[in-house]
Amino acid sequence: MNFVSQRIKELQDENTDMKTAIKNAHALLKGRGMTTPAHQRKTKENRAKEILSRFI
């Protein structure tokens, strides 16, 4: 039973990390919207993908 509860805790932590990563990636992409120059926007997209790729 202890193993099961420990595994559940690990999954919950992982889920929290994923939620945070998604939030960060979303914030990066949202940023200042379309006022950002194209080259900076590309960098933001890549950074967001990098954050999310850890979980996929």
Short mmCIF file of C-alpha atoms in Angstrom, two decimals:
data_model
loop_
_atom_site.label_atom_id
_atom_site.label_comp_id
_atom_site.label_asym_id
_atom_site.label_seq_id
_atom_site.Cartn_x
_atom_site.Cartn_y
_atom_site.Cartn_z
CA MET A 1 0.00 0.00 0.00
CA ASN A 2 2.88 2.33 0.81
CA PHE A 3 4.31 1.85 -2.69
CA VAL A 4 0.96 2.73 -4.25
CA SER A 5 0.55 5.93 -2.22
CA GLN A 6 4.15 6.90 -3.01
CA ARG A 7 3.52 6.35 -6.74
CA ILE A 8 0.33 8.44 -6.55
CA LYS A 9 2.32 11.25 -4.91
CA GLU A 10 4.96 11.06 -7.68
CA LEU A 11 2.27 11.27 -10.36
CA GLN A 12 0.63 14.24 -8.64
CA ASP A 13 3.98 16.05 -8.50
CA GLU A 14 4.56 15.26 -12.17
CA ASN A 15 1.09 16.57 -12.99
CA THR A 16 1.79 19.80 -11.09
CA ASP A 17 5.09 20.20 -12.94
CA MET A 18 3.30 19.68 -16.24
CA LYS A 19 0.62 22.22 -15.38
CA THR A 20 3.31 24.75 -14.46
CA ALA A 21 5.19 24.04 -17.69
CA ILE A 22 2.04 24.49 -19.75
CA LYS A 23 1.28 27.74 -17.94
CA ASN A 24 4.84 28.99 -18.58
CA ALA A 25 4.73 27.97 -22.23
CA HIS A 26 1.36 29.65 -22.65
CA ALA A 27 2.61 32.84 -20.99
CA LEU A 28 5.65 32.82 -23.27
CA LEU A 29 3.51 32.48 -26.37
CA LYS A 30 0.96 35.02 -25.21
CA GLY A 31 3.63 37.54 -24.26
CA ARG A 32 2.91 40.89 -25.80
CA GLY A 33 1.01 39.34 -28.68
CA MET A 34 1.74 40.35 -32.23
CA THR A 35 3.72 43.46 -31.26
CA THR A 36 6.75 41.20 -30.86
CA PRO A 37 9.08 41.19 -33.89
CA ALA A 38 8.98 37.99 -35.92
CA HIS A 39 12.46 36.77 -34.92
CA GLN A 40 11.65 37.14 -31.22
CA ARG A 41 8.31 35.41 -31.65
CA LYS A 42 10.05 32.43 -33.23
CA THR A 43 12.38 32.21 -30.24
CA LYS A 44 9.41 32.28 -27.86
CA GLU A 45 7.70 29.49 -29.78
CA ASN A 46 10.84 27.37 -29.67
CA ARG A 47 11.22 27.98 -25.95
CA ALA A 48 7.60 27.00 -25.36
CA LYS A 49 8.07 23.81 -27.39
CA GLU A 50 11.23 23.04 -25.42
CA ILE A 51 9.37 23.41 -22.12
CA LEU A 52 6.54 21.14 -23.25
CA SER A 53 8.78 18.56 -24.93
CA ARG A 54 10.02 17.44 -21.51
CA PHE A 55 6.61 15.92 -20.85
CA ILE A 56 5.81 14.49 -24.27
#
